[in-house]
Short mmCIF file of C-alpha atoms in Angstrom, two decimals:
data_model
loop_
_atom_site.label_atom_id
_atom_site.label_comp_id
_atom_site.label_asym_id
_atom_site.label_seq_id
_atom_site.Cartn_x
_atom_site.Cartn_y
_atom_site.Cartn_z
CA MET A 1 0.00 0.00 0.00
CA LEU A 2 1.16 3.51 -0.79
CA VAL A 3 -0.41 4.95 2.36
CA ARG A 4 -0.94 3.65 5.85
CA PRO A 5 -4.67 3.25 6.52
CA PHE A 6 -6.25 4.66 9.63
CA LEU A 7 -7.56 2.10 12.10
CA ALA A 8 -11.13 3.03 11.18
CA GLN A 9 -10.36 2.44 7.51
CA ARG A 10 -8.87 -0.99 8.26
CA ASP A 11 -11.93 -2.00 10.26
CA THR A 12 -14.26 -0.67 7.55
CA ALA A 13 -12.45 -2.48 4.74
CA ASP A 14 -12.41 -5.66 6.83
CA PHE A 15 -16.14 -5.31 7.48
CA LEU A 16 -16.95 -4.90 3.78
CA THR A 17 -15.06 -8.03 2.81
CA LEU A 18 -17.29 -10.04 5.16
CA ASN A 19 -20.70 -8.84 3.92
CA ASN A 20 -22.39 -9.11 0.54
CA ARG A 21 -24.64 -6.16 1.37
CA ALA A 22 -23.64 -3.46 3.84
CA PHE A 23 -23.93 0.18 4.85
CA VAL A 24 -20.87 2.33 5.56
CA LEU A 25 -22.10 5.22 7.70
CA ASN A 26 -18.76 6.74 8.69
CA ASP A 27 -18.55 10.49 9.11
CA ILE A 28 -17.26 12.71 6.34
CA GLY A 29 -13.48 12.82 6.30
CA THR A 30 -12.95 9.32 7.70
CA GLY A 31 -11.87 7.74 4.41
CA LYS A 32 -14.90 5.80 3.18
CA THR A 33 -13.70 5.91 -0.43
CA LEU A 34 -10.31 4.32 0.22
CA SER A 35 -11.84 1.76 2.59
CA THR A 36 -14.21 0.65 -0.15
CA LEU A 37 -11.44 0.48 -2.73
CA TRP A 38 -9.20 -1.55 -0.42
CA ALA A 39 -12.08 -3.99 0.21
CA TYR A 40 -12.71 -4.34 -3.52
CA ASP A 41 -9.00 -4.82 -4.29
CA TYR A 42 -8.79 -7.59 -1.69
CA LEU A 43 -11.96 -9.35 -2.88
CA ARG A 44 -10.72 -9.11 -6.46
CA SER A 45 -7.32 -10.53 -5.55
CA LYS A 46 -9.05 -13.56 -4.01
CA GLY A 47 -11.29 -14.09 -7.03
CA ILE A 48 -14.44 -13.39 -5.01
CA VAL A 49 -15.50 -10.47 -7.22
CA SER A 50 -14.47 -9.41 -10.69
CA LYS A 51 -15.34 -5.79 -11.52
CA MET A 52 -16.92 -2.92 -9.59
CA LEU A 53 -19.35 -0.20 -10.58
CA VAL A 54 -19.23 2.94 -8.43
CA VAL A 55 -22.35 5.13 -8.58
CA SER A 56 -21.58 8.53 -7.08
CA PRO A 57 -22.43 12.23 -7.37
CA LEU A 58 -21.03 13.87 -10.50
CA SER A 59 -18.81 16.15 -8.40
CA THR A 60 -16.89 13.20 -6.93
CA LEU A 61 -16.35 11.07 -10.05
CA GLU A 62 -13.03 12.61 -11.07
CA ARG A 63 -11.78 14.48 -8.02
CA THR A 64 -12.52 11.81 -5.43
CA TRP A 65 -13.01 8.31 -6.82
CA ALA A 66 -10.86 8.54 -9.94
CA ASP A 67 -8.08 10.40 -8.11
CA GLU A 68 -7.96 7.81 -5.32
CA CYS A 69 -7.91 4.96 -7.84
CA TRP A 70 -5.14 6.43 -9.93
CA GLN A 71 -3.04 7.44 -6.93
CA HIS A 72 -3.32 4.31 -4.79
CA PHE A 73 -4.28 1.52 -7.20
CA PRO A 74 -2.14 1.93 -10.31
CA HIS A 75 -2.61 -1.76 -11.14
CA LEU A 76 -6.37 -1.27 -11.66
CA GLU A 77 -7.93 -0.01 -14.86
CA VAL A 78 -10.50 2.74 -14.23
CA VAL A 79 -13.07 4.14 -16.65
CA VAL A 80 -15.19 7.24 -15.97
CA VAL A 81 -18.52 6.60 -17.70
CA TYR A 82 -19.65 10.08 -18.68
CA GLY A 83 -20.85 11.82 -21.84
CA SER A 84 -23.62 11.23 -24.35
CA ALA A 85 -25.65 8.04 -24.35
CA ALA A 86 -23.50 6.56 -27.13
CA GLN A 87 -20.30 7.55 -25.34
CA ARG A 88 -21.45 5.98 -22.08
CA ILE A 89 -22.31 2.69 -23.79
CA GLU A 90 -18.93 2.71 -25.52
CA LEU A 91 -17.11 3.42 -22.24
CA LEU A 92 -18.98 0.63 -20.46
CA ALA A 93 -17.91 -1.76 -23.20
CA GLN A 94 -14.24 -1.11 -22.44
CA ASP A 95 -12.39 -3.68 -20.39
CA ALA A 96 -11.66 -2.21 -16.97
CA ASP A 97 -11.68 -3.12 -13.29
CA ILE A 98 -13.65 -0.15 -11.96
CA TYR A 99 -16.36 1.81 -13.73
CA LEU A 100 -17.37 5.20 -12.31
CA ILE A 101 -20.77 6.66 -13.19
CA ASN A 102 -22.84 9.49 -11.73
CA HIS A 103 -26.23 8.94 -10.10
CA ASP A 104 -28.27 10.27 -13.01
CA GLY A 105 -26.06 8.44 -15.49
CA LEU A 106 -28.02 5.27 -14.87
CA LYS A 107 -31.10 6.95 -16.33
CA VAL A 108 -29.37 7.52 -19.68
CA ALA A 109 -30.95 5.41 -22.42
CA GLY A 110 -29.26 2.06 -22.84
CA VAL A 111 -27.08 2.10 -19.70
CA VAL A 112 -29.24 -0.20 -17.57
CA GLU A 113 -29.65 -2.57 -20.52
CA ALA A 114 -25.88 -2.60 -21.08
CA LEU A 115 -25.27 -3.44 -17.43
CA ALA A 116 -27.74 -6.33 -17.64
CA LYS A 117 -25.30 -8.02 -20.03
CA ARG A 118 -22.32 -7.50 -17.71
CA ALA A 119 -22.36 -10.38 -15.26
CA ASP A 120 -18.68 -9.64 -14.63
CA ILE A 121 -19.64 -6.37 -12.90
CA ASP A 122 -20.60 -8.09 -9.66
CA LEU A 123 -20.03 -5.37 -7.06
CA ILE A 124 -21.88 -2.05 -6.83
CA ALA A 125 -20.75 0.76 -4.52
CA VAL A 126 -23.37 3.47 -4.10
CA ASP A 127 -21.78 6.64 -2.79
CA GLU A 128 -24.04 9.10 -0.96
CA ILE A 129 -26.78 6.50 -0.92
CA ALA A 130 -29.00 8.72 1.22
CA GLN A 131 -29.00 11.23 -1.62
CA VAL A 132 -29.80 8.88 -4.49
CA ALA A 133 -32.05 6.45 -2.59
CA ARG A 134 -34.11 8.70 -0.36
CA ASN A 135 -37.19 8.52 -2.58
CA ALA A 136 -38.14 5.22 -4.21
CA SER A 137 -40.44 6.89 -6.76
CA THR A 138 -37.69 8.63 -8.74
CA ASP A 139 -36.38 7.38 -12.08
CA ARG A 140 -32.81 7.18 -10.83
CA PHE A 141 -33.84 5.03 -7.86
CA ARG A 142 -35.73 2.67 -10.16
CA ALA A 143 -32.71 2.41 -12.46
CA LEU A 144 -30.37 1.78 -9.53
CA HIS A 145 -32.75 -0.77 -7.99
CA THR A 146 -32.86 -2.63 -11.29
CA VAL A 147 -29.07 -2.77 -11.55
CA VAL A 148 -28.59 -3.85 -7.93
CA ASN A 149 -31.44 -6.31 -7.50
CA ARG A 150 -33.07 -7.33 -10.78
CA GLN A 151 -30.19 -8.34 -13.02
CA VAL A 152 -27.31 -10.67 -12.19
CA PRO A 153 -26.48 -11.40 -8.52
CA ARG A 154 -24.35 -8.56 -7.17
CA ARG A 155 -22.77 -7.45 -3.94
CA ALA A 156 -23.71 -3.90 -3.00
CA PHE A 157 -22.35 -1.36 -0.52
CA GLY A 158 -24.06 1.91 0.43
CA LEU A 159 -21.92 4.83 1.63
CA THR A 160 -23.17 7.89 3.48
CA GLY A 161 -22.27 9.90 6.55
CA THR A 162 -25.89 11.05 7.02
CA PRO A 163 -28.22 8.06 6.61
CA ILE A 164 -31.35 9.91 7.77
CA PRO A 165 -30.69 13.58 6.98
CA ASN A 166 -34.29 14.70 7.48
CA LYS A 167 -36.30 12.04 9.27
CA ALA A 168 -36.45 8.34 10.03
CA THR A 169 -38.45 7.53 6.89
CA ASP A 170 -35.39 8.47 4.80
CA ALA A 171 -34.04 5.01 5.61
CA TRP A 172 -36.82 3.05 3.89
CA ALA A 173 -35.73 3.42 0.25
CA GLN A 174 -32.08 2.82 1.15
CA CYS A 175 -33.04 -0.43 2.86
CA ARG A 176 -35.26 -1.44 -0.05
CA LEU A 177 -32.20 -1.06 -2.26
CA LEU A 178 -29.64 -2.96 -0.18
CA VAL A 179 -31.51 -5.09 2.36
CA PRO A 180 -35.15 -5.26 1.18
CA GLU A 181 -35.92 -8.11 3.56
CA LYS A 182 -35.34 -5.78 6.54
CA VAL A 183 -38.23 -3.38 5.85
CA PRO A 184 -41.87 -3.63 4.73
CA PRO A 185 -42.41 -3.57 0.95
CA TYR A 186 -44.54 -0.42 1.16
CA PHE A 187 -43.44 3.02 2.38
CA LYS A 188 -46.63 3.76 4.31
CA ARG A 189 -46.20 0.67 6.45
CA PHE A 190 -42.67 1.73 7.36
CA ARG A 191 -43.83 5.28 8.06
CA ASP A 192 -46.46 3.93 10.47
CA MET A 193 -43.66 2.06 12.27
CA VAL A 194 -41.42 5.10 12.81
CA GLU A 195 -43.90 8.01 12.87
CA ARG A 196 -47.22 8.86 14.44
CA GLN A 197 -49.83 10.95 12.61
CA VAL A 198 -50.94 14.00 14.56
CA THR A 199 -52.96 15.84 11.91
CA ASN A 200 -53.70 15.28 8.23
CA PHE A 201 -50.35 16.80 7.31
CA LEU A 202 -48.23 16.35 10.42
CA TRP A 203 -46.29 13.24 11.37
CA VAL A 204 -44.01 13.10 14.40
CA PRO A 205 -41.31 10.52 15.23
CA ARG A 206 -42.16 7.67 17.54
CA LYS A 207 -39.80 7.27 20.49
CA GLU A 208 -38.55 3.95 19.11
CA SER A 209 -37.99 5.26 15.55
CA LEU A 210 -34.18 5.40 15.72
CA ASP A 211 -34.03 1.87 17.13
CA ILE A 212 -36.16 0.64 14.23
CA VAL A 213 -33.93 2.40 11.70
CA HIS A 214 -30.82 1.02 13.39
CA GLU A 215 -32.18 -2.51 13.15
CA ALA A 216 -33.27 -2.07 9.52
CA MET A 217 -29.95 -0.64 8.29
CA GLN A 218 -27.92 -3.74 9.09
CA PRO A 219 -25.25 -4.87 8.52
CA ALA A 220 -23.66 -1.45 9.00
CA ILE A 221 -20.50 0.13 10.33
CA ARG A 222 -20.04 3.67 11.60
CA PHE A 223 -17.12 5.68 12.91
CA SER A 224 -17.49 9.30 13.97
CA ARG A 225 -14.62 11.71 13.47
CA GLU A 226 -14.22 11.89 17.24
CA GLU A 227 -13.61 8.13 17.37
CA CYS A 228 -10.87 8.30 14.75
CA VAL A 229 -8.21 9.46 17.18
CA ASP A 230 -5.49 8.61 14.66
CA LEU A 231 -6.77 11.15 12.16
CA PRO A 232 -4.26 13.96 11.56
CA PRO A 233 -5.21 17.42 12.86
CA CYS A 234 -7.05 19.76 10.51
CA THR A 235 -4.90 22.15 8.53
CA TYR A 236 -6.31 25.61 7.83
CA VAL A 237 -4.96 27.68 4.94
CA THR A 238 -6.00 31.29 4.31
CA ARG A 239 -5.63 32.57 0.75
CA GLN A 240 -6.19 36.00 -0.75
CA VAL A 241 -8.11 35.83 -4.01
CA GLU A 242 -8.57 38.74 -6.41
CA LEU A 243 -12.21 39.47 -7.19
CA THR A 244 -13.32 39.51 -10.81
CA PRO A 245 -14.76 42.80 -12.20
CA PRO A 246 -18.39 41.58 -11.94
CA GLN A 247 -17.75 40.51 -8.33
CA LYS A 248 -16.22 43.89 -7.50
CA LYS A 249 -19.19 45.65 -9.07
#
């Protein structure tokens, strides 16, 4: 390895190698990306998985996932699947170890169908899963659900530091994607489990709601930044930047 992993990263990578489906709920800045890549590299070296598809926000395709791959895993071939529909299909057809695609990229015509023919892509890592799988009625959730659960058998990991950013019901679609057996098949049934209706338009959390979410989102691992005592201290840099004419105006 080119870098020494933090203890939390070692535990997270270890955890992922032991579970076909899992949530990584570590705080931002605790190295979820590298942990996932180390787990994949190990599973690949043992012949347990072949290729991985990473589904992440567009902003992290190049500057996070691709950068980490190229810097720490030079022996792996990485393809960023981005562009027109024809370009995406062509990029997916290339022989690589890791394919990186943005959340909405799965909605592009032909992408889901192309992945249906790729039994060798047998691991899916969904970055910021709480963002892409908060609402099961969206087109991108349906596309992701098809790729994860309705094609060839695949391992799947969900990464997020904020699993329920708004309320307990945010967990339902994420669980339907990774561990559908852990939650009811219908959203309203899950909402009744974690919330209580006060008026026609007001629902409040039940006192046991967090316990229910905790049980549903298993297997899962979580490290807070405070627990990662081996993290280096934050470095603050102040820079003076010249304003552009429109900004000055």
